[in-house]
CSV table of C-alpha atoms and ligand atoms in Angstrom, one decimal:
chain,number,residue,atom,x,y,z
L,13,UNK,CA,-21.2,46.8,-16.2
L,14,UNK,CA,-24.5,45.4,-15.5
L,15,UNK,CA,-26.3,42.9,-17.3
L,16,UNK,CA,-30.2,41.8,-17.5
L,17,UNK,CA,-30.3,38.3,-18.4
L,18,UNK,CA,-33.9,36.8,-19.0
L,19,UNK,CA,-35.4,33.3,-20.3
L,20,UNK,CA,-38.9,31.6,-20.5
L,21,UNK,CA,-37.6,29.8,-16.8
L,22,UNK,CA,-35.6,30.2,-14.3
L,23,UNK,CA,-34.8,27.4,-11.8
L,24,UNK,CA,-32.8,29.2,-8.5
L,25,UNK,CA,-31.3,26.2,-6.8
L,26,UNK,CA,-33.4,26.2,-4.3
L,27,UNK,CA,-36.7,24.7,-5.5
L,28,UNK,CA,-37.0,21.8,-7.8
L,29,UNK,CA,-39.2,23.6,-10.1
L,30,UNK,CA,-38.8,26.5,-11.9
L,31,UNK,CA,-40.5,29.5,-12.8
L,32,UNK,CA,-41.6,31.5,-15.3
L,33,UNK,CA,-41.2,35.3,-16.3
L,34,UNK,CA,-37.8,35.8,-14.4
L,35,UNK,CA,-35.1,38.0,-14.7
L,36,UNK,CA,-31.3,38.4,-13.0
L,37,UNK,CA,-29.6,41.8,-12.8
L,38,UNK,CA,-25.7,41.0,-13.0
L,39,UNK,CA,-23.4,43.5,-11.9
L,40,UNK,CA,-20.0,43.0,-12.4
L,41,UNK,CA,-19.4,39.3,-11.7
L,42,UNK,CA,-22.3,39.4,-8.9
L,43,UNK,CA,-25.6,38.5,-9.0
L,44,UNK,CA,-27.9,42.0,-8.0
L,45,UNK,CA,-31.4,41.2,-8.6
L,46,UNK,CA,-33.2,38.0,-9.1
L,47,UNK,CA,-37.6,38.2,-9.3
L,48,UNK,CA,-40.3,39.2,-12.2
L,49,UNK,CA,-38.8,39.9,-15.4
L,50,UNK,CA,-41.2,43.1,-15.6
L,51,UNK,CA,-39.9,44.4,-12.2
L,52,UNK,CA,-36.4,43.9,-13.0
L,53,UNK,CA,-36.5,45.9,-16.2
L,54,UNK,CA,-38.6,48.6,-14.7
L,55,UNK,CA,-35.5,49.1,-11.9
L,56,UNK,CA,-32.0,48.0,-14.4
L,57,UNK,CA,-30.0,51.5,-14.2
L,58,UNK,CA,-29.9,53.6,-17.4
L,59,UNK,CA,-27.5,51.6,-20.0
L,60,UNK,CA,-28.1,48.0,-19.1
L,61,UNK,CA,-27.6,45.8,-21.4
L,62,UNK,CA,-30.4,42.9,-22.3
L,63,UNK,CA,-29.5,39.1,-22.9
L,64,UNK,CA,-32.9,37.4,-23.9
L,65,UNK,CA,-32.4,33.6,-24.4
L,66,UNK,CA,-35.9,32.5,-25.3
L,67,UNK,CA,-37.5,29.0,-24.6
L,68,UNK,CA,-34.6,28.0,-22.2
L,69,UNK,CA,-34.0,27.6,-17.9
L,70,UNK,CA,-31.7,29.8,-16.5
L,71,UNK,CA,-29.7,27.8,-13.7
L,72,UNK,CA,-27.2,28.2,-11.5
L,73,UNK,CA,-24.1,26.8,-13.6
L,74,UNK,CA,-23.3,23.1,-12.8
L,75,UNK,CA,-20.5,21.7,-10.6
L,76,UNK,CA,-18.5,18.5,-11.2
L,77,UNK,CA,-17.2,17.3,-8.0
L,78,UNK,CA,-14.8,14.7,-9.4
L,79,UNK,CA,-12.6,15.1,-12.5
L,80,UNK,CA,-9.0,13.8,-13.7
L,81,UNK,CA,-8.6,17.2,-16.1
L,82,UNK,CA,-4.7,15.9,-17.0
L,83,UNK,CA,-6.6,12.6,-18.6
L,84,UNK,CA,-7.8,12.6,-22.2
L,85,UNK,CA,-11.2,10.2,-21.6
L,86,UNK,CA,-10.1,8.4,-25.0
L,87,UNK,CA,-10.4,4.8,-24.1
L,88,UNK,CA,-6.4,4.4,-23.2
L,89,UNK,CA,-5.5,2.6,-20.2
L,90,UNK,CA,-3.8,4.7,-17.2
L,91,UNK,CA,-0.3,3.2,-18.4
L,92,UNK,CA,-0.9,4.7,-21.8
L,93,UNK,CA,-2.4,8.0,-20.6
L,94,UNK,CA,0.2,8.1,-18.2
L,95,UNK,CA,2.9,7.6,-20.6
L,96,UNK,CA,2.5,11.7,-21.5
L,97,UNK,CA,4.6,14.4,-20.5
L,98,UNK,CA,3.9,16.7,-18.0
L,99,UNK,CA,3.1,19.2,-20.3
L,100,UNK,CA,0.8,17.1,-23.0
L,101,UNK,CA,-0.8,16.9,-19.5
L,102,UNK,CA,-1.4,20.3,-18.9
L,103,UNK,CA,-3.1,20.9,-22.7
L,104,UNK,CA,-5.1,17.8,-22.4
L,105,UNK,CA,-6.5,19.8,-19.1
L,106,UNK,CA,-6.7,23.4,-21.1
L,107,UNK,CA,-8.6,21.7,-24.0
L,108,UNK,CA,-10.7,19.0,-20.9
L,109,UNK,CA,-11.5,23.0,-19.2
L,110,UNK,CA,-13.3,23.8,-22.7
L,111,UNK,CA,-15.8,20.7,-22.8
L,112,UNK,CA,-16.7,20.9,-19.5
L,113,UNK,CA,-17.6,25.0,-19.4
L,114,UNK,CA,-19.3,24.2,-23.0
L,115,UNK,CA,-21.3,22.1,-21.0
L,116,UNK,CA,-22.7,24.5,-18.7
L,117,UNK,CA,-20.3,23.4,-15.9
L,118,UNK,CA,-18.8,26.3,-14.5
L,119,UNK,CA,-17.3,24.7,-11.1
L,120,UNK,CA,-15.3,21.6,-10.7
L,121,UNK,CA,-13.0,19.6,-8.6
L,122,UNK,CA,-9.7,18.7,-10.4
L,123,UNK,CA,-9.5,15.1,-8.6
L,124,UNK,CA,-5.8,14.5,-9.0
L,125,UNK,CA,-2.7,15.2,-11.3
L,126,UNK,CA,0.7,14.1,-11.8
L,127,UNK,CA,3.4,16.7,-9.8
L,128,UNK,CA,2.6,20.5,-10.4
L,129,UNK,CA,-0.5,19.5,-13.5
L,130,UNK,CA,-3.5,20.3,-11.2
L,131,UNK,CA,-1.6,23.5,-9.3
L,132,UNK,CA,-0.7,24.8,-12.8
L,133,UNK,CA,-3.9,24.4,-14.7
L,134,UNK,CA,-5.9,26.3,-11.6
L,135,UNK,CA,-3.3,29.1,-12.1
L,136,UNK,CA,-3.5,29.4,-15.9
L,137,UNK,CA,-6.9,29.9,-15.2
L,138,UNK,CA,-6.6,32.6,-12.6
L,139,UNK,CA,-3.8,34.6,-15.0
L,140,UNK,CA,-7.1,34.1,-18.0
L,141,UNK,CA,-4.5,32.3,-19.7
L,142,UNK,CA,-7.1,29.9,-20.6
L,143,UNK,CA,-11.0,30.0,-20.2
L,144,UNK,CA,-12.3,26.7,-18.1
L,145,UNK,CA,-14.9,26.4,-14.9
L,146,UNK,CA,-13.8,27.8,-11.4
L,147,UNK,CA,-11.0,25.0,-10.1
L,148,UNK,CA,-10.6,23.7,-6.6
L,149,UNK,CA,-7.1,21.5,-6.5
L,150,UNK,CA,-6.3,18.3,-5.0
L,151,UNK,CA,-3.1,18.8,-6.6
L,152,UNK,CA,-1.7,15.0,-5.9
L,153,UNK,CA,-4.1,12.5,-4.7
L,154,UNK,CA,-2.3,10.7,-1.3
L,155,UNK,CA,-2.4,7.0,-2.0
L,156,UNK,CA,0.1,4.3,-0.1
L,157,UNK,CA,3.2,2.9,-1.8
L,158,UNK,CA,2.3,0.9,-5.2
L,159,UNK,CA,-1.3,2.4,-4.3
L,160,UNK,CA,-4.0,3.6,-6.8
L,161,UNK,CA,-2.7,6.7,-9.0
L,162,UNK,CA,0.8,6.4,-7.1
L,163,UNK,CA,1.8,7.8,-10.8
L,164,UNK,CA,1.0,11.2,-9.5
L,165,UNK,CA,3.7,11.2,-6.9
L,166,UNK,CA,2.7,11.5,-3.5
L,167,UNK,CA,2.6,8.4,-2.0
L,168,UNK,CA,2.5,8.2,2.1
L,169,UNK,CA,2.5,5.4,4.4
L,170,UNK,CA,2.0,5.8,8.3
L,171,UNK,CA,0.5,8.5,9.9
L,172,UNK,CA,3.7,10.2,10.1
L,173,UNK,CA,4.4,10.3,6.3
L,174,UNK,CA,0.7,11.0,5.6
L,175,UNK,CA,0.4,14.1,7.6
L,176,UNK,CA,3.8,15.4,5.9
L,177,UNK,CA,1.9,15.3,2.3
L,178,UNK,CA,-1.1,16.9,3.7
L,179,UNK,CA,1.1,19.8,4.7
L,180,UNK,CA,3.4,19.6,1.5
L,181,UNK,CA,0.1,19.4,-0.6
L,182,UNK,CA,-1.8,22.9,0.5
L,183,UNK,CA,1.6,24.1,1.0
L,184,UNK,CA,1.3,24.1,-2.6
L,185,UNK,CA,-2.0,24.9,-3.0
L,186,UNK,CA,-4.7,22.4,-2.7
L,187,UNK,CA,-7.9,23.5,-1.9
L,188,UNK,CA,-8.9,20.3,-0.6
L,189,UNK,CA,-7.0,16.8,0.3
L,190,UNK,CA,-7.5,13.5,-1.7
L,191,UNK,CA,-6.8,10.6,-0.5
L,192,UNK,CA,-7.2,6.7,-1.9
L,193,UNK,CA,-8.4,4.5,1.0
L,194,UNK,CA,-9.0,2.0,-1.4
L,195,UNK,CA,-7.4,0.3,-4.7
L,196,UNK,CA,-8.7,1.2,-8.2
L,197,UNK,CA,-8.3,1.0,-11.9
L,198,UNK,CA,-4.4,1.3,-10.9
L,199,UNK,CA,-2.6,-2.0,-12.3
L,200,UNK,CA,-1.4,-4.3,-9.0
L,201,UNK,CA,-3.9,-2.5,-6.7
L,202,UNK,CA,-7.5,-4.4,-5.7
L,203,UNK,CA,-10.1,-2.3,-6.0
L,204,UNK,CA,-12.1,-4.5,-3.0
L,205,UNK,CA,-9.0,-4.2,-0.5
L,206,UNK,CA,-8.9,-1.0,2.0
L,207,UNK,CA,-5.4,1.0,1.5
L,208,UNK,CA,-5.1,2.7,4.7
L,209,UNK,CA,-5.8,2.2,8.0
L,210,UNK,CA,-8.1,4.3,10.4
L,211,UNK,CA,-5.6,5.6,11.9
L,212,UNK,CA,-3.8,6.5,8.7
L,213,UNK,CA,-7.2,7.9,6.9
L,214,UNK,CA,-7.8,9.9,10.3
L,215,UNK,CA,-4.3,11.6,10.6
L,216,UNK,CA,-5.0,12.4,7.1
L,217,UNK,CA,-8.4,14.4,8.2
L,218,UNK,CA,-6.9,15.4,11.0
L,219,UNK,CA,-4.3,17.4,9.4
L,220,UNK,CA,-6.5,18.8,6.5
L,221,UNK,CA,-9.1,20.6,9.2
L,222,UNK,CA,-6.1,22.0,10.5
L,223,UNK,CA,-5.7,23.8,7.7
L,224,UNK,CA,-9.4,24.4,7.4
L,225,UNK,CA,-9.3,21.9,4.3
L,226,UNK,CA,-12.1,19.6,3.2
L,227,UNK,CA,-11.2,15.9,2.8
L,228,UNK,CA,-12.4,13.1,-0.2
L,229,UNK,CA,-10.9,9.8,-0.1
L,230,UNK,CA,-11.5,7.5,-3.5
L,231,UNK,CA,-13.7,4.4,-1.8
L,232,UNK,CA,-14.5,1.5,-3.9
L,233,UNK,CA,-14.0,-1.1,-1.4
L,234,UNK,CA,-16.8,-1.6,1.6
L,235,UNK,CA,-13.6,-1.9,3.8
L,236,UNK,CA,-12.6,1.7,2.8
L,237,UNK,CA,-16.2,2.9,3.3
L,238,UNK,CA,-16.1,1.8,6.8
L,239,UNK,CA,-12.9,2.9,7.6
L,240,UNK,CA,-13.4,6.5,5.8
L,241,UNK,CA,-16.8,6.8,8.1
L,242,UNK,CA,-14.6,5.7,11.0
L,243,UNK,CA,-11.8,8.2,10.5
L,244,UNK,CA,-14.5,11.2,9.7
L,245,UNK,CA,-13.6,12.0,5.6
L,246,UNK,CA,-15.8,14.6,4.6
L,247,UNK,CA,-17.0,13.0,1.3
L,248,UNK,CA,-16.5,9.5,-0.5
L,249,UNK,CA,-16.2,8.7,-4.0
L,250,UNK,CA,-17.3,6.1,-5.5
L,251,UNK,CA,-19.2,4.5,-2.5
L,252,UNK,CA,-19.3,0.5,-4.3
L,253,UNK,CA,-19.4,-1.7,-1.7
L,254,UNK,CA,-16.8,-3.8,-3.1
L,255,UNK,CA,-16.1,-7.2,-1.3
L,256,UNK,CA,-12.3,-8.1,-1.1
L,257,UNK,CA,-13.5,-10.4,-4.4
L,258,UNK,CA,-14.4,-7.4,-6.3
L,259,UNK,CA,-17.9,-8.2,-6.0
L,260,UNK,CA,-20.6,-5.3,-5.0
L,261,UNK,CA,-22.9,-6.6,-2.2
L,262,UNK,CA,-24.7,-4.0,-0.2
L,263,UNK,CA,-24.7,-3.5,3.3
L,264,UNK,CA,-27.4,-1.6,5.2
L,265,UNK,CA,-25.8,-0.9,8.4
L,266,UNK,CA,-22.7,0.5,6.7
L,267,UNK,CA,-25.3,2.8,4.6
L,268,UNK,CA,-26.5,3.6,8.2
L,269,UNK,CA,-23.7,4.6,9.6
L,270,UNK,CA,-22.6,6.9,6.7
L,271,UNK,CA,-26.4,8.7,6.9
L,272,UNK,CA,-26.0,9.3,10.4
L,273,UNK,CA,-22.2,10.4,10.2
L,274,UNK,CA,-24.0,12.8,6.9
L,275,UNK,CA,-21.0,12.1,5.4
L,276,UNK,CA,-21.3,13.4,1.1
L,277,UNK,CA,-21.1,10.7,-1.1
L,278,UNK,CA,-20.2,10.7,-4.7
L,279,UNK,CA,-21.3,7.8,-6.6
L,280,UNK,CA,-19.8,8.5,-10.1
L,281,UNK,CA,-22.6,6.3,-11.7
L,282,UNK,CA,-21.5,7.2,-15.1
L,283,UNK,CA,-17.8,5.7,-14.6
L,284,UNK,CA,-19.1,2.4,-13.3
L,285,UNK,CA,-22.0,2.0,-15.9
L,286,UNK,CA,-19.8,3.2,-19.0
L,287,UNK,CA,-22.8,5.5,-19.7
L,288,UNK,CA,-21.0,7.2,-22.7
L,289,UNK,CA,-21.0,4.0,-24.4
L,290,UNK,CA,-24.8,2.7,-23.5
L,291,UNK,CA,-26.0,6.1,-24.9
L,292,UNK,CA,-24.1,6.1,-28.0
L,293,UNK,CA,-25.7,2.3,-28.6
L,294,UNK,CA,-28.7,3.3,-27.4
L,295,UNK,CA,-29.3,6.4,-30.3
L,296,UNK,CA,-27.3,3.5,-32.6
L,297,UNK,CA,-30.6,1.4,-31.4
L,298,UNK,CA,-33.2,4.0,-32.3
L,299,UNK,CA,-31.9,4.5,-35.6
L,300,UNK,CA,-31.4,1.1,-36.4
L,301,UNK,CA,-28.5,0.7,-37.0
L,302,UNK,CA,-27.3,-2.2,-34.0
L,303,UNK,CA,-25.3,-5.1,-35.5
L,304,UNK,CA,-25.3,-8.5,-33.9
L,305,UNK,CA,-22.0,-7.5,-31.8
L,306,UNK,CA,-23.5,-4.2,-30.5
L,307,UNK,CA,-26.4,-5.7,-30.0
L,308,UNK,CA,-24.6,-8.5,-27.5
L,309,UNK,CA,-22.2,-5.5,-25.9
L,310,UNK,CA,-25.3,-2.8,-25.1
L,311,UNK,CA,-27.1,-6.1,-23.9
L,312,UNK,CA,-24.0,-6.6,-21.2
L,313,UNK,CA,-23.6,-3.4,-20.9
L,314,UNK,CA,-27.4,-2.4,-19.6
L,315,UNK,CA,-27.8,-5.5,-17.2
L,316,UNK,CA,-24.0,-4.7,-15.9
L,317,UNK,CA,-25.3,-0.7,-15.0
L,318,UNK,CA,-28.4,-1.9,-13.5
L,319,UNK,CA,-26.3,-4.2,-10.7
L,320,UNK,CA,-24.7,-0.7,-9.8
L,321,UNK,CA,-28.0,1.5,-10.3
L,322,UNK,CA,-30.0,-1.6,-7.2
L,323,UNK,CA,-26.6,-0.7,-5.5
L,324,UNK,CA,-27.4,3.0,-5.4
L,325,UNK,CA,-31.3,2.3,-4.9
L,326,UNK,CA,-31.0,0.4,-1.9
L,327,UNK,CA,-28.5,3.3,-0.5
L,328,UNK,CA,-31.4,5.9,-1.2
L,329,UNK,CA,-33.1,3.9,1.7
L,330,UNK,CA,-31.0,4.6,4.2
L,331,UNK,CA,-29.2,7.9,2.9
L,332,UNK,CA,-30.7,11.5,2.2
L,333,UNK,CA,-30.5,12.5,-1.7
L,334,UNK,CA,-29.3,16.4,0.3
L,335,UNK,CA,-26.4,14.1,0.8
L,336,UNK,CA,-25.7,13.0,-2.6
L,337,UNK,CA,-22.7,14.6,-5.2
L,338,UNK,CA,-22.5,13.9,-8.8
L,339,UNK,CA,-19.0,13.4,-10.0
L,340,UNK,CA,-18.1,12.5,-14.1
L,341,UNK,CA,-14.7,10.6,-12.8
L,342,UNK,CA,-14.2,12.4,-16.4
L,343,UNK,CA,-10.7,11.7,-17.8
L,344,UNK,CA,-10.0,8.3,-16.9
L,345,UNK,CA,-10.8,5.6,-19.3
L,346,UNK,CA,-13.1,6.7,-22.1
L,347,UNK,CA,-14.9,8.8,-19.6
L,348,UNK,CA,-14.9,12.1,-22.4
L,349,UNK,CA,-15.7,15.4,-20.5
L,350,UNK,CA,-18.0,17.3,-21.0
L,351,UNK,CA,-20.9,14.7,-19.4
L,352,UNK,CA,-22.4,16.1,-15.9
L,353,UNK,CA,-25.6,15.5,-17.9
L,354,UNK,CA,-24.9,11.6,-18.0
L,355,UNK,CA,-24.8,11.5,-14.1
L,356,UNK,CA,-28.0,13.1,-13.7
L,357,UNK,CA,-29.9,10.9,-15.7
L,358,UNK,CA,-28.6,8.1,-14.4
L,359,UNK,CA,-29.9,9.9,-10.6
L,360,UNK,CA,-32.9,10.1,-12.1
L,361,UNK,CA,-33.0,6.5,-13.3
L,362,UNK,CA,-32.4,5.5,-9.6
L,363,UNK,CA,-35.6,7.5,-8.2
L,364,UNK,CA,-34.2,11.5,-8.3
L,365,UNK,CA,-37.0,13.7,-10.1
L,366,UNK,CA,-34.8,16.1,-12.8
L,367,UNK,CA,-35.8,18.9,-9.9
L,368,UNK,CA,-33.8,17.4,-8.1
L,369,UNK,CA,-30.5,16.1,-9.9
L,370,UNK,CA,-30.9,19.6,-11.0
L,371,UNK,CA,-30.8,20.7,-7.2
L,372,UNK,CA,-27.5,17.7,-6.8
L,373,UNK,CA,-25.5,19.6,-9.2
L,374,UNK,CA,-26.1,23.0,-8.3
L,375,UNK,CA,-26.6,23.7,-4.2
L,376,UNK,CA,-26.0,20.1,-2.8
L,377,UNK,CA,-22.5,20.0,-4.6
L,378,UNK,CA,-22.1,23.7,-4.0
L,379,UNK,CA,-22.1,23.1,0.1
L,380,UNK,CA,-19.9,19.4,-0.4
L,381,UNK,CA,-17.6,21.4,-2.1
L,382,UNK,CA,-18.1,24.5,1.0
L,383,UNK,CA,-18.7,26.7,-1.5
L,384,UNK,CA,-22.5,27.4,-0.7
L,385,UNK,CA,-21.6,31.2,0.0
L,386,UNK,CA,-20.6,31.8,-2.7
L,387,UNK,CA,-22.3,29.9,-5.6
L,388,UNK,CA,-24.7,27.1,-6.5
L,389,UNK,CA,-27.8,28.9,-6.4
L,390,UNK,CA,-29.1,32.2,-8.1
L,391,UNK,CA,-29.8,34.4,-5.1
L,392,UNK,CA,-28.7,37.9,-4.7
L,393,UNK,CA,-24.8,38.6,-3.7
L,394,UNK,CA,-23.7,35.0,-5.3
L,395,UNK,CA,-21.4,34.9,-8.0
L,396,UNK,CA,-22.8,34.9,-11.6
L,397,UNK,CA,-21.7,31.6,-12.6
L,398,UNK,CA,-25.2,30.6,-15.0
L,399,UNK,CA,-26.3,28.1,-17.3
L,400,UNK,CA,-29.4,28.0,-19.8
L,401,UNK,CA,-30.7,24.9,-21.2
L,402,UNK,CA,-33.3,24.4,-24.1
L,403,UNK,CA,-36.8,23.8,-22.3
L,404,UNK,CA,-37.2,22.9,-18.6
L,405,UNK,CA,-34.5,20.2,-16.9
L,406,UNK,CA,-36.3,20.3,-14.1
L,407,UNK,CA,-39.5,18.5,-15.7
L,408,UNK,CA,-37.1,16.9,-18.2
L,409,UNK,CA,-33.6,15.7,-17.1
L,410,UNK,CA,-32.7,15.2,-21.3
L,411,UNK,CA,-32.6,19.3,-21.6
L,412,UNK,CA,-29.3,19.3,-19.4
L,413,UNK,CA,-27.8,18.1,-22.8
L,414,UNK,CA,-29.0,21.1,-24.3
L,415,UNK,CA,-26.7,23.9,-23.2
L,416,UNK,CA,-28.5,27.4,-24.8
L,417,UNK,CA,-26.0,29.8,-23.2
L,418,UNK,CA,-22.7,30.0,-20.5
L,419,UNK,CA,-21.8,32.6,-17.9
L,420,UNK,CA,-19.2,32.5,-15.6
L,421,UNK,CA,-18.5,35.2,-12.9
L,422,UNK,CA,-21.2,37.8,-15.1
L,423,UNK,CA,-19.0,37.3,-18.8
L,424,UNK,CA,-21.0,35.2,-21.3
L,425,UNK,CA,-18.6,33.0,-22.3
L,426,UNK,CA,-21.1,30.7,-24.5
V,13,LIG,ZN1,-11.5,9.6,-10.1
């Protein structure tokens, strides 16, 4: 089946501005033609069919590189949310799949589950048992005894034990390896105080490019930043530079060292900033309706973000945006899915032009993820994962809320 999709703009991927008058030819679940929408009519075959979507963008669909799909983003603590059986877990994911391809996210990384959660989701998708955004698997994120999300079950201490998970882990099908170098949200664990070692963090690297597997490791502490660097992880989450007092303070040479290692980073502004919240206040604000209380709370709120957004400012002088992944951290907390859009204003509140958190979200994740072959931009031979958007994100990051139309591997599915 082939399919002529057109729009007032299209934005490839590739530049950070779009164009006007373009078409794609999709055939099958591949992208065959991109270029004027006048040549690409004049050269569809006979019995083409014609999707015209009006004033919107055509984009490559959006990738999330860090989501906790098994977590309902409803405000309750990890305890509570972890209280669930396995498989409440699995339709909390099926439903989490829904918001996030709604949203014009069509890729995503599923950032760690509870035993066979993450493994099963990416295979109910595969059998079309359920409709959600491609799915690459961490299955269990590897964290030290006690250590942040040990719920999950594969903790690993030493080298020795470490390496065994790797193995037991794409054994079972992860796509990529996980691992928590630092603490986190997890009661008992310090989000300042490194959880593995070099060494440990490097057998854990080691192992995974064995396998020809991609490594992330959960870094909230400065102490894990270094030590991640150090050991070679392909991508860090989080990237605070949290003292062992919990307190952010940032440190040039270790923003250095990560630029000229080009390690990815993934600073999941949104779960730090509680962006859900400031925006709900914020449209409370406009329309006045702000009590005293809100008024304090969006007050606290705003100056807390903006300690994390200098953070992330200073970093831009050392580190190359090319090097920079969103990631919702959707799922945990009241982190809701269905928000990449969230992340990339809050890049463009800390110096990206919508060009390019447009460009973030589409080719830069695309090759963190090592998927550049086959998505992330709209060129010919690449999957037909799309998105649309009312007006033009890349002159106005706001249109990424405004999701026009879906399509994942050619099939309109919004
Ligand atoms: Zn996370």
């Amino acid at each position: 089946m082939t399919t002529l999709i057109r729009a007032a703009r299209l934005a490839d991927g590739l530049s950070t501005s779009s164009k006007a008058n373009q078409a794609v030819l999709v055939t099958e679940d591949r992208i065959q033609a991109v270029g004027s929408a006048e040549e690409i009519t004049q050269n569809a075959p006979p019995g083409t069919e014609t999707v015209d979507l009006g004033d919107a963008t055509l984009t490559p669909g959006l990738i999330d590189g860090h989501t906790h799909l098994s977590l309902a983003g409803d405000g309750r603590d990890y305890a509570q949310m972890f209280s669930e059986t396995d498989e409440m877990m699995v339709l909390t994911g099926a439903r989490n799949l829904q918001l996030h391809l709604a949203a014009g996210i069509t890729t995503l990384r599923e950032h760690g589950a509870r035993n066979k959660v993450g493994f099963i989701l990416k295979e109910g998708i595969a059998r079309s048992y359920i409709a959600g955004p491609r799915m690459q698997v961490s299955g269990r994120p590897i964290t030290c005894s006690g250590g942040h999300f040990h719920m999950c079950n594969e903790e690993a201490d030493g080298p020795n034990e470490i390496r065994r998970s790797v193995r037991r882990l794409v054994h079972e099908g992860a796509d990529y390896l996980k691992i928590m170098a630092s603490g986190g949200g997890t009661s008992n664990t310090i989000p300042g105080r490194a959880s593995y070692s070099v060494d440990e963090l490097h057998a854990a690297v080691h192992e995974a490019h064995h396998f020809h597997k991609l490594t992330a490791a959960h870094c909230r502490a400065k102490e894990s930043m270094q030590r991640a660097v150090e050991a070679g992880i392909d991508l860090i989450e989080h990237a605070e530079f949290l003292d062992p007092d919990n307190e952010m303070r940032f440190d040039p040479d270790l923003a250095d060292k990560m630029a000229e290692c080009g390690t990815w980073i993934s600073p999941t502004l949104q779960a730090w900033t509680k962006y859900g919240r400031i925006v709900e206040l914020q449209g409370q604000r406009t329309t006045g309706f702000l009590n005293k209380k809100e008024q304090a709370e969006l007050q606290a709120l705003e100056s807390r973000a903006e300690t994390r957004l200098e953070v992330m400012r200073r970093m831009l002088d050392h580190c190359k945006m090319e090097r920079i992944v969103p990631g919702t951290d959707s799922g945990v907390g009241s982190l809701a899915f269905g928000h990449l859009d969230y992340d990339l204003r809050l890049l463009v509140q800390v110096g990206f032009t919508p060009g390019e958190a447009l460009l973030s979200a589409t080719s830069i994740s695309a090759a963190a993820l090592g998927l550049e072959q086959e998505i992330g931009t709209i060129e010919v031979g690449k999957i037909a994962d799309l998105a649309a958007f009312k007006g033009d994100p890349t002159e106005d990051v706001l249109a990424l809320s405004e999701v026009v139309a879906v399509f994942q591997s050619g099939v309109r599915v919004l």
